[in-house]
């Protein structure tokens, strides 16, 4: 089964200059009772977007019409806490295709890659500049080229390389999926089990 | 081959294949699932038209979304009921062992695994839940995964994982009175921050760790994820063997003797290299409490909240967090009135935690105005507590022992802390809204929770401990 392919993305950005944004904020637990993958975008950052009475919090960036785009730019340690993949589903369902931060929590990064949402790690200092630029000019466009592994600030042309595991890169470029890979090596797994039956 | 860490030893023998320039294919010995993070994985299997590869290696329990009262009755909330029913259906369809509501083995997944003897030294364990790190207390590589990865394990008994870096955390010396395993881990996280161990797998060692019971070790490993670590583990020793020896299904295994022999070899070699090493002195640790909205924002209970200037880059997040909590920089919170107390969760919902709490409140009375939720981690813990008469001690002191589940730890059920209220909680996360929209969580040990429940305010338990 193929996932969404990722190659080149050119878009304006939504800034979230907060550190340690945990997955409980991205999608609160009370929305996890659903048994499908769809529709989580509606409740993305629910408790930051709406107050207790359900009124829009106009100050929150997702409610600010100035900021639009398919790239979320967030402070460090983004996606920490609960392993809920629902957080990634919510971000992707809302319409984001990449998240840029100086630092991602491990499980969140894996979950993103498994869903075709590209996590791009940039140096802290660059992140700060990027956030400042977007806040200053919401029209700031960024281009992310996965094949070349670079991120370019279109207004200045400044460009920066980012790391990604070569296997995962291949999967994203081709829209392949880990399960296809694992199903293809089931025989090898069985042989492994056979060799290790003594172990426990 | 040079000296190896315990982590490497276990990881390496579980690698089915290393992908060139990519992750390892890691074989999983035991897979746990629960109602919240599994339904979409089963749907994935159906969509591909495949079955579960090794159904005997997966065990399911309902824990996150269930009520902690009247479990005998159908679950009132329709979505929750549907989710639990879906797990039940999926397990029967795919032939997976399932501990549903009222099953004598039901409970929080990370409490159930160890107590049933499913968590064994030297094995790999995963679950679609970040606190899978708990099982590391037995010298296992145990870590949380996402739903796509749950589907991978169901489909192939393997996950694709990049190998993490290794960190060694040594806690020397011994703990003072009133200081517990929970305080050790809250202390470490406060020192290295909520992201301080991201990318690492931690091995805990040192005299203070060795002196802990299995329950205490599980509390420490449980919160490894709260400093970003992939997981944490502790080399098995006599305490581990003794714990496992008491579990009939383990002790009665014909290969128990050879297992014991193998477990003895499970330790890091002299001179093994870690990517990072940290040392702490246990005697310096005082009862801890958190004052902010991530587990790294903790301090000794009688300390003052740091000032904002000391936060550097993180100043804005820090102030936002304190604002949410209703605290000010530089403030002391000892003596601050609280509204709720939660004893439970996979961090502190085991029998030892209930004993510590019950012993503390014995002969005392719950403060009027405090609402307490005392929730055992599993059916077995509940039964054991009743056998030991802990429920009566609790009742005499004005507390009610509830039925097992995750409860107020993530408040998916009705055990929510109302907006603006303060809860001293033995769980593991103080994120905004974690215990209900607007709730304010102060993470602490069972003793500190007990002291708060009795006095109605933030209290140093060491001051109230009977000699
Ligand atoms: S008790 Fe809390 S942390 Fe533990 S599994 Fe349940 S929800 Fe997760």
XYZ file of C-alpha atoms and ligand atoms in Angstrom:
675
model
C 0.000 0.000 0.000
C 1.554 3.239 -0.960
C 1.589 6.320 1.183
C 1.638 9.898 0.009
C 4.778 10.646 -1.973
C 6.936 13.551 -1.007
C 9.324 15.387 -3.266
C 9.307 19.159 -3.474
C 7.189 21.433 -1.360
C 7.015 25.186 -1.760
C 4.806 27.024 0.661
C 4.276 29.798 3.160
C 4.606 28.747 6.793
C 2.666 28.729 10.037
C 4.874 29.733 12.989
C 4.562 28.133 16.435
C 7.405 29.644 18.441
C 6.875 27.477 21.544
C 9.200 24.852 22.994
C 8.273 21.379 24.225
C 4.949 21.209 22.403
C 3.663 17.796 23.499
C 1.281 15.524 21.636
C -1.398 16.116 24.288
C -1.574 19.717 22.998
C -1.463 18.643 19.367
C -4.457 16.393 19.928
C -5.971 16.169 23.440
C -6.750 12.700 24.821
C -10.482 13.192 24.779
C -10.419 13.052 20.977
C -8.633 9.706 20.849
C -11.715 7.537 21.115
C -12.143 7.442 17.351
C -11.341 4.169 15.663
C -10.444 5.507 12.228
C -7.593 7.747 11.047
C -9.771 10.468 9.572
C -10.990 13.783 10.834
C -8.412 14.547 13.517
C -7.422 17.833 11.838
C -10.582 19.434 13.153
C -9.267 19.084 16.687
C -5.629 19.937 16.008
C -4.378 22.100 18.911
C -7.969 22.131 20.107
C -7.363 23.679 23.526
C -5.146 26.395 22.107
C -7.529 27.162 19.253
C -10.683 27.363 21.312
C -11.429 28.431 24.876
C -13.463 26.380 27.337
C -16.713 27.764 26.018
C -15.758 26.749 22.483
C -15.014 30.285 21.286
C -12.149 30.836 18.917
C -8.986 32.109 20.540
C -8.232 34.807 17.994
C -4.657 35.137 19.133
C -3.702 31.575 18.366
C -1.748 31.301 15.169
C -4.044 28.787 13.443
C -6.890 31.275 13.852
C -4.868 34.115 12.435
C -5.750 34.495 8.746
C -2.324 36.036 8.123
C -0.665 32.691 8.543
C -1.402 29.959 6.037
C 0.630 27.219 4.466
C 1.625 23.587 4.395
C 4.719 23.988 6.560
C 4.520 24.189 10.336
C 7.576 25.820 11.934
C 7.806 24.969 15.632
C 10.096 25.496 18.638
C 12.416 22.786 19.885
C 11.441 19.371 21.278
C 8.303 19.318 19.167
C 6.017 16.287 19.569
C 7.264 15.119 22.952
C 5.166 13.052 25.334
C 2.566 10.505 24.347
C 3.274 8.186 21.403
C -0.167 8.815 19.900
C 0.113 8.754 16.120
C -3.153 10.672 16.164
C -0.963 13.779 16.601
C 0.616 13.202 13.196
C -2.728 12.311 11.647
C -4.158 15.577 13.003
C -1.304 17.688 11.621
C -1.471 15.989 8.228
C -5.248 16.037 8.123
C -5.203 19.764 8.827
C -3.140 20.178 5.683
C 0.485 20.345 6.761
C 3.006 18.334 4.775
C 6.189 19.206 6.653
C 7.191 20.337 10.139
C 10.377 22.320 10.682
C 11.988 22.426 14.123
C 15.412 22.345 15.722
C 14.566 19.141 17.540
C 11.862 16.461 17.387
C 10.897 13.836 19.951
C 11.875 10.375 18.667
C 8.493 8.683 18.473
C 6.907 11.700 16.837
C 9.612 11.749 14.185
C 9.105 8.053 13.402
C 5.348 8.501 13.283
C 5.694 11.455 10.907
C 7.935 9.573 8.531
C 5.501 6.669 8.569
C 2.727 8.983 7.415
C 4.480 11.021 4.750
C 4.739 14.106 6.965
C 8.317 15.329 6.608
C 10.120 16.367 9.815
C 12.933 18.775 8.919
C 15.585 19.430 11.550
C 17.371 22.785 11.295
C 19.891 24.430 13.629
C 18.414 26.358 16.555
C 19.865 29.631 15.342
C 18.391 29.175 11.860
C 15.033 28.240 13.352
C 14.956 31.477 15.301
C 15.675 33.508 12.214
C 13.084 31.640 10.222
C 10.443 32.197 12.893
C 11.297 35.898 13.072
C 11.059 36.194 9.289
C 7.659 34.545 9.132
C 6.296 36.662 11.965
C 7.593 39.753 10.233
C 6.357 38.771 6.793
C 3.741 36.004 6.734
C 4.192 35.803 2.970
C 7.671 34.320 3.427
C 7.946 31.244 1.261
C 10.116 28.237 1.926
C 11.031 25.490 -0.474
C 11.810 22.009 0.768
C 13.483 19.663 -1.694
C 13.646 16.143 -0.302
C 15.678 14.684 -3.147
C 18.404 17.298 -2.645
C 17.799 17.408 1.112
C 17.729 21.151 1.192
C 15.506 23.853 2.543
C 15.595 27.269 0.898
C 14.304 30.608 2.131
C 12.914 31.898 -1.124
C 13.083 35.621 -0.317
C 16.840 35.519 0.342
C 17.814 32.403 -1.523
C 19.601 31.164 1.603
C 19.691 27.418 1.526
C 20.470 24.770 4.109
C 21.016 20.998 4.017
C 19.024 18.719 6.327
C 19.585 15.136 7.397
C 17.283 12.231 6.715
C 17.839 8.545 6.951
C 18.532 7.322 3.361
C 16.089 4.437 3.672
C 13.308 6.697 4.890
C 14.090 9.216 2.174
C 13.715 6.528 -0.443
C 10.396 5.443 1.077
C 9.041 8.994 1.037
C 10.205 9.729 -2.492
C 8.651 6.545 -3.808
C 5.636 6.465 -1.520
C 6.699 3.074 -0.169
C 5.855 1.753 3.203
C 7.696 -0.232 5.907
C 5.026 -2.884 6.058
C 5.508 -3.794 2.405
C 9.181 -4.156 3.183
C 8.570 -6.354 6.233
C 6.039 -8.545 4.454
C 8.642 -9.219 1.808
C 11.137 -10.550 4.332
C 8.755 -12.730 6.334
C 10.794 -15.792 5.401
C 13.914 -14.242 6.781
C 12.025 -13.449 9.980
C 10.869 -17.033 10.263
C 14.438 -18.219 9.839
C 15.503 -15.811 12.567
C 12.850 -17.259 14.880
C 14.022 -20.752 14.143
C 17.627 -19.889 15.018
C 16.535 -18.273 18.231
C 13.960 -20.669 19.640
C 16.448 -21.631 22.292
C 16.762 -18.117 23.493
C 13.584 -18.019 25.491
C 34.646 -7.828 20.112
C 35.226 -5.106 22.699
C 33.230 -4.581 25.870
C 29.511 -4.096 25.162
C 26.702 -2.324 26.956
C 23.710 -4.290 28.168
C 21.626 -2.411 25.629
C 23.873 -3.470 22.727
C 23.871 -7.076 23.850
C 20.098 -7.289 23.806
C 19.610 -5.159 20.690
C 22.179 -6.941 18.574
C 20.771 -10.434 19.054
C 17.339 -9.133 18.059
C 18.433 -7.702 14.725
C 16.978 -9.809 11.936
C 18.652 -7.657 9.331
C 20.313 -4.258 9.089
C 19.146 -2.136 6.196
C 21.986 -0.433 4.393
C 21.912 3.221 5.413
C 18.664 2.630 7.225
C 17.089 1.277 10.365
C 17.467 -2.228 11.798
C 14.754 -4.829 11.477
C 14.280 -5.585 15.153
C 12.545 -8.763 16.306
C 9.969 -8.230 19.036
C 9.514 -10.902 21.699
C 6.402 -9.444 23.307
C 3.851 -6.993 21.974
C 1.184 -5.346 24.110
C -1.796 -3.489 22.697
C -4.649 -1.437 24.122
C -7.881 0.046 22.836
C -6.696 3.548 21.869
C -3.714 3.006 19.577
C -4.625 -0.312 17.950
C -7.905 -0.026 15.979
C -6.333 1.705 12.958
C -3.556 -0.919 12.895
C -6.076 -3.754 12.626
C -7.880 -1.826 9.890
C -4.561 -1.675 8.083
C -4.227 -5.462 8.221
C -7.723 -5.871 6.845
C -7.062 -3.416 4.053
C -4.009 -5.438 3.048
C -5.871 -8.704 3.480
C -3.284 -10.163 5.866
C -3.431 -11.874 9.250
C -1.436 -11.402 12.433
C 1.950 -13.060 11.924
C 2.457 -14.357 15.518
C -0.797 -13.867 17.425
C 0.615 -15.684 20.469
C 3.142 -12.912 21.028
C 0.593 -10.118 21.358
C -1.471 -9.490 24.486
C -4.287 -6.959 24.765
C -5.832 -5.140 27.680
C -8.427 -2.376 27.954
C -7.127 0.381 30.191
C -7.022 3.921 28.792
C -10.643 4.589 28.169
C -12.476 2.659 30.881
C -14.401 3.879 33.935
C -12.985 3.190 37.416
C -16.382 2.689 39.031
C -19.135 0.222 38.193
C -17.024 -1.672 35.705
C -19.629 -4.415 35.907
C -22.043 -2.216 33.941
C -21.762 -1.357 30.249
C -19.504 1.664 29.634
C -21.749 4.726 29.535
C -19.792 6.845 27.087
C -20.673 5.618 23.626
C -17.348 6.296 21.902
C -15.378 4.696 24.734
C -17.627 1.664 24.707
C -17.238 1.341 20.978
C -13.468 1.547 21.215
C -13.276 -1.166 23.867
C -15.698 -3.350 21.904
C -13.578 -2.855 18.804
C -10.525 -4.148 20.642
C -12.513 -7.153 21.787
C -13.664 -7.882 18.209
C -10.210 -7.410 16.764
C -8.700 -9.780 19.309
C -11.232 -12.509 18.650
C -10.964 -12.074 14.896
C -7.169 -12.314 14.909
C -6.757 -14.800 17.775
C -5.128 -12.512 20.325
C -5.258 -12.941 24.099
C -7.458 -10.204 25.550
C -7.993 -9.009 29.113
C -11.190 -7.012 28.905
C -13.091 -5.233 31.642
C -13.634 -7.401 34.728
C -11.164 -10.000 33.526
C -9.046 -11.017 36.548
C -5.912 -10.080 34.600
C -7.160 -6.714 33.349
C -5.242 -3.560 34.163
C -2.905 -0.905 32.831
C -0.782 -2.528 30.186
C 2.527 -1.718 31.907
C 1.331 -3.012 35.244
C -0.135 -6.198 33.803
C 2.876 -7.279 31.718
C 5.357 -7.471 34.596
C 2.987 -8.977 37.138
C 1.992 -11.806 34.799
C 5.584 -12.678 33.998
C 5.386 -11.513 30.368
C 8.204 -9.068 30.969
C 11.429 -11.057 31.029
C 15.070 -9.954 31.133
C 16.933 -9.814 27.835
C 13.814 -9.546 25.689
C 12.393 -6.862 23.414
C 8.971 -5.416 24.176
C 6.936 -2.797 22.345
C 3.487 -1.285 22.773
C 1.674 1.597 21.147
C 2.257 3.591 24.285
C 5.225 5.720 25.252
C 5.458 4.374 28.814
C 6.427 0.955 27.536
C 9.811 2.009 28.917
C 8.473 0.764 32.282
C 9.387 -2.819 31.384
C 13.051 -1.825 31.164
C 13.198 -2.346 34.932
C 13.696 -6.048 34.181
C 16.642 -5.525 31.864
C 14.564 -5.487 28.676
C 14.639 -3.237 25.654
C 11.133 -1.851 25.854
C 9.872 1.207 24.033
C 6.750 2.913 22.795
C 5.720 2.925 19.145
C 3.114 4.585 16.959
C 0.112 2.935 15.382
C 1.846 2.353 12.014
C 4.477 0.442 13.937
C 1.840 -1.524 15.837
C 0.640 -2.615 12.417
C 4.219 -3.596 11.507
C 4.528 -5.802 14.577
C 1.150 -7.407 13.982
C 2.128 -8.049 10.360
C 5.673 -9.302 10.905
C 6.615 -9.409 14.630
C 9.279 -6.833 13.765
C 9.700 -3.075 13.712
C 12.117 -0.976 11.715
C 14.118 1.057 14.192
C 17.243 3.155 13.987
C 19.540 2.162 16.829
C 19.509 4.851 19.524
C 22.598 6.232 21.252
C 23.387 5.069 24.760
C 23.404 7.029 27.979
C 24.438 5.816 31.412
C 22.895 7.441 34.454
C 24.477 6.478 37.750
C 22.737 7.335 41.011
C 25.172 6.844 43.861
C 24.560 6.795 47.589
C 21.304 6.236 49.386
C 17.995 8.041 49.691
C 16.882 10.049 52.668
C 13.694 9.372 54.592
C 10.550 10.314 52.681
C 12.353 10.201 49.325
C 11.269 7.570 46.810
C 11.991 6.196 43.333
C 9.599 8.798 41.939
C 11.688 11.579 43.436
C 14.842 10.119 41.871
C 13.395 10.249 38.388
C 11.707 13.651 38.828
C 15.058 14.932 40.082
C 16.979 13.559 37.100
C 14.457 14.988 34.616
C 14.557 18.385 36.338
C 18.343 18.345 35.903
C 18.501 17.313 32.258
C 15.153 18.732 30.979
C 12.189 17.206 29.185
C 14.217 16.736 26.005
C 17.587 16.008 27.598
C 17.759 12.336 26.656
C 16.131 12.472 23.213
C 17.797 10.026 20.858
C 19.203 7.968 23.740
C 18.426 4.722 25.471
C 19.334 5.011 29.140
C 20.876 2.461 31.471
C 20.327 3.303 35.136
C 22.837 2.026 37.642
C 24.476 2.806 40.956
C 23.788 1.933 44.575
C 20.558 3.919 44.849
C 19.074 2.125 41.827
C 20.218 -1.290 43.014
C 18.573 -0.649 46.378
C 15.165 -0.135 44.734
C 12.456 -2.798 44.637
C 11.169 -3.900 41.221
C 8.220 -1.549 41.712
C 10.589 1.346 42.351
C 12.698 0.449 39.337
C 9.590 0.386 37.164
C 8.727 3.895 38.377
C 12.170 5.118 37.333
C 12.196 3.404 33.923
C 8.584 4.451 33.309
C 9.488 8.121 33.206
C 12.537 7.727 30.935
C 10.324 8.960 28.115
C 9.674 12.189 30.025
C 13.246 13.272 29.360
C 12.859 12.237 25.749
C 14.700 8.901 26.041
C 13.624 6.067 23.792
C 13.611 3.915 26.906
C 15.512 3.049 30.039
C 16.732 -0.207 31.478
C 18.315 -1.663 34.586
C 20.509 -4.768 34.627
C 18.715 -7.701 36.257
C 20.026 -8.768 39.649
C 18.919 -10.719 42.684
C 15.933 -8.399 43.210
C 14.802 -9.155 39.654
C 15.198 -12.924 39.959
C 13.350 -12.929 43.253
C 10.449 -10.986 41.774
C 10.212 -13.350 38.814
C 10.599 -16.385 41.024
C 7.370 -15.409 42.778
C 5.382 -15.519 39.519
C 4.025 -19.071 39.105
C 4.001 -19.023 35.291
C 7.685 -18.067 35.235
C 8.928 -20.154 38.140
C 7.243 -23.305 36.817
C 8.890 -23.107 33.394
C 10.972 -26.194 32.688
C 13.772 -23.965 31.426
C 13.726 -21.653 34.436
C 17.226 -22.690 35.533
C 18.772 -22.010 32.144
C 16.893 -18.720 31.930
C 18.411 -17.710 35.255
C 21.855 -18.516 33.933
C 21.278 -16.391 30.869
C 19.894 -13.500 32.894
C 23.086 -13.461 34.972
C 25.065 -12.524 31.862
C 22.861 -9.517 31.221
C 24.964 -6.580 32.274
C 27.187 -3.985 30.668
C 30.783 -5.130 30.419
C 33.514 -3.383 32.345
C 34.743 -0.551 30.128
C 31.691 -0.515 27.848
C 31.400 2.831 26.091
C 28.325 5.044 26.399
C 27.693 8.124 24.279
C 26.924 10.102 27.395
C 27.378 9.450 31.129
C 25.796 11.308 34.030
C 26.146 10.864 37.778
C 23.909 11.951 40.607
C 24.097 11.731 44.373
C 20.969 10.179 45.903
C 21.542 11.743 49.310
C 21.030 15.199 47.756
C 17.569 14.357 46.495
C 14.630 15.745 48.464
C 10.941 15.045 47.855
C 10.217 16.529 44.428
C 7.254 18.289 42.890
C 6.630 19.848 39.487
C 5.391 23.407 39.148
C 5.046 23.730 35.366
C 3.613 21.982 32.347
C 6.346 19.556 31.406
C 7.975 16.965 33.649
C 11.319 18.762 33.471
C 9.830 21.676 35.403
C 10.358 20.142 38.816
C 12.071 21.154 42.051
C 12.521 20.050 45.645
C 9.191 20.567 47.358
C 10.489 23.366 49.607
C 12.413 25.197 46.870
C 11.323 28.316 45.033
C 10.281 28.393 41.374
C 13.199 29.713 39.302
C 13.018 33.223 37.925
C 12.229 33.782 34.277
C 15.585 35.334 33.401
C 17.353 32.062 34.196
C 15.400 30.414 31.368
C 17.234 32.075 28.484
C 15.641 31.183 25.148
C 12.869 29.256 26.862
C 11.604 32.291 28.744
C 8.366 32.707 26.766
C 7.422 29.034 27.076
C 8.335 29.134 30.779
C 6.113 32.128 31.487
C 3.246 30.684 29.468
C 3.553 27.537 31.508
C 3.578 29.312 34.883
C 0.653 31.431 33.772
C -1.309 28.273 33.013
C -0.432 26.898 36.445
C -1.298 30.149 38.225
C 2.200 30.395 39.720
C 4.802 33.157 39.637
C 8.545 32.981 39.074
C 10.494 33.025 42.321
C 7.503 31.787 44.318
C 7.462 29.001 46.931
C 4.605 26.533 46.583
C 4.995 24.652 49.843
C 1.774 25.165 51.799
C -0.200 26.038 48.647
C -3.775 24.665 48.859
C -4.690 21.863 46.465
C -8.016 20.401 45.341
C -7.393 16.901 44.044
C -5.076 13.978 44.701
C -4.550 11.167 42.216
C -2.774 7.983 43.258
C -2.391 5.590 40.377
C -1.123 5.156 36.786
C 1.595 2.958 35.359
C 4.104 5.107 37.248
C 2.717 4.657 40.749
C -0.294 2.345 40.644
C 1.395 -0.812 41.887
C 0.854 -2.534 45.231
C 3.886 -0.930 46.837
C 2.500 2.509 45.989
C -0.879 1.702 47.511
C 0.860 0.353 50.609
C 2.971 3.479 50.996
C -0.062 5.712 50.597
C -2.231 3.628 52.947
C 0.428 3.434 55.600
C 0.877 7.186 55.459
C -2.821 7.988 55.837
C -3.459 5.273 58.434
C -4.880 6.845 61.587
C -5.237 10.197 59.829
C -8.106 11.788 57.927
C -8.416 13.142 54.448
C -8.558 16.925 54.433
C -12.079 18.231 53.822
C -12.297 19.794 50.402
C -9.794 17.423 48.833
C -11.131 14.980 46.263
C -8.973 11.895 46.038
C -8.867 9.270 43.312
C -7.120 6.110 44.484
C -6.866 3.854 41.456
C -5.038 0.513 41.442
C -2.987 -0.263 38.354
C -4.592 -3.632 37.762
C -7.214 -6.087 38.935
C -4.480 -8.035 40.682
C -3.223 -4.971 42.505
C -6.809 -4.223 43.527
C -7.325 -7.765 44.832
C -4.008 -7.751 46.656
C -4.850 -4.416 48.276
C -8.134 -5.834 49.486
C -6.434 -8.975 50.820
C -4.010 -6.807 52.757
C -6.850 -4.710 54.146
C -5.591 -1.537 52.486
C -9.102 -0.708 51.297
C -10.259 -0.588 54.933
C -7.356 1.601 56.016
C -8.151 3.925 53.133
C -11.842 3.949 53.972
C -11.216 4.776 57.631
C -9.134 7.718 56.506
C -11.899 8.906 54.176
C -10.667 7.472 50.860
C -12.277 5.138 48.362
C -10.375 2.453 46.484
C -11.553 2.495 42.877
C -11.356 -0.102 40.114
C -8.247 -0.316 37.911
C -7.442 1.721 34.810
C -5.454 4.677 33.528
C -8.098 6.983 34.947
C -7.058 10.523 35.715
C -3.570 10.007 34.287
C -4.911 11.046 30.904
C -8.565 11.597 31.755
C -10.065 9.883 28.730
C -12.764 8.541 31.024
C -14.855 10.622 33.448
C -12.048 10.928 36.049
C -11.251 14.491 35.022
C -9.758 17.260 37.123
C -11.885 20.397 36.576
C -10.419 23.493 34.933
C -8.263 25.626 37.209
C -8.092 23.018 39.984
C -4.792 21.799 41.402
C -4.076 18.088 41.526
C -1.118 16.451 43.229
C -0.731 13.449 40.981
C 1.494 10.374 41.064
C 1.205 10.017 37.289
C 3.880 11.014 34.797
C 2.694 14.000 32.783
C 1.776 17.516 33.819
C 1.037 18.754 30.311
C -1.639 21.392 29.864
C -5.026 19.741 30.086
C -3.567 16.277 30.598
C -5.912 15.519 33.492
C -8.857 17.342 31.923
C -9.177 20.659 30.054
C -7.667 23.434 32.171
C -6.488 21.070 34.934
C -3.305 21.933 36.824
C -1.109 18.951 37.616
C 1.669 18.760 40.185
C 3.619 15.537 39.745
C 4.929 13.932 42.912
C 5.486 10.657 44.757
C 2.780 8.615 46.500
C 4.071 9.905 49.855
C 3.828 13.521 48.757
C 0.355 12.792 47.369
C -0.645 11.269 50.703
C 0.712 14.247 52.630
C -1.268 16.603 50.377
C -4.418 14.536 50.768
C -4.180 14.731 54.559
C -3.271 18.387 54.889
C -5.090 19.806 51.858
C -1.949 21.615 50.760
C 1.488 20.997 49.321
C 3.360 19.386 52.183
C 6.758 17.796 52.584
C 5.947 14.178 53.472
C 9.213 13.834 55.347
C 7.849 16.264 57.952
C 4.881 14.010 58.668
C 6.481 10.592 58.502
C 6.020 8.497 61.597
C 9.234 7.049 62.897
S -1.450 5.113 33.189
Fe -1.172 6.980 32.012
S 0.847 6.884 31.193
Fe 0.338 4.851 31.899
S -0.443 3.788 30.108
Fe -2.180 4.699 31.145
S -2.459 6.699 30.230
Fe -0.433 5.984 29.634
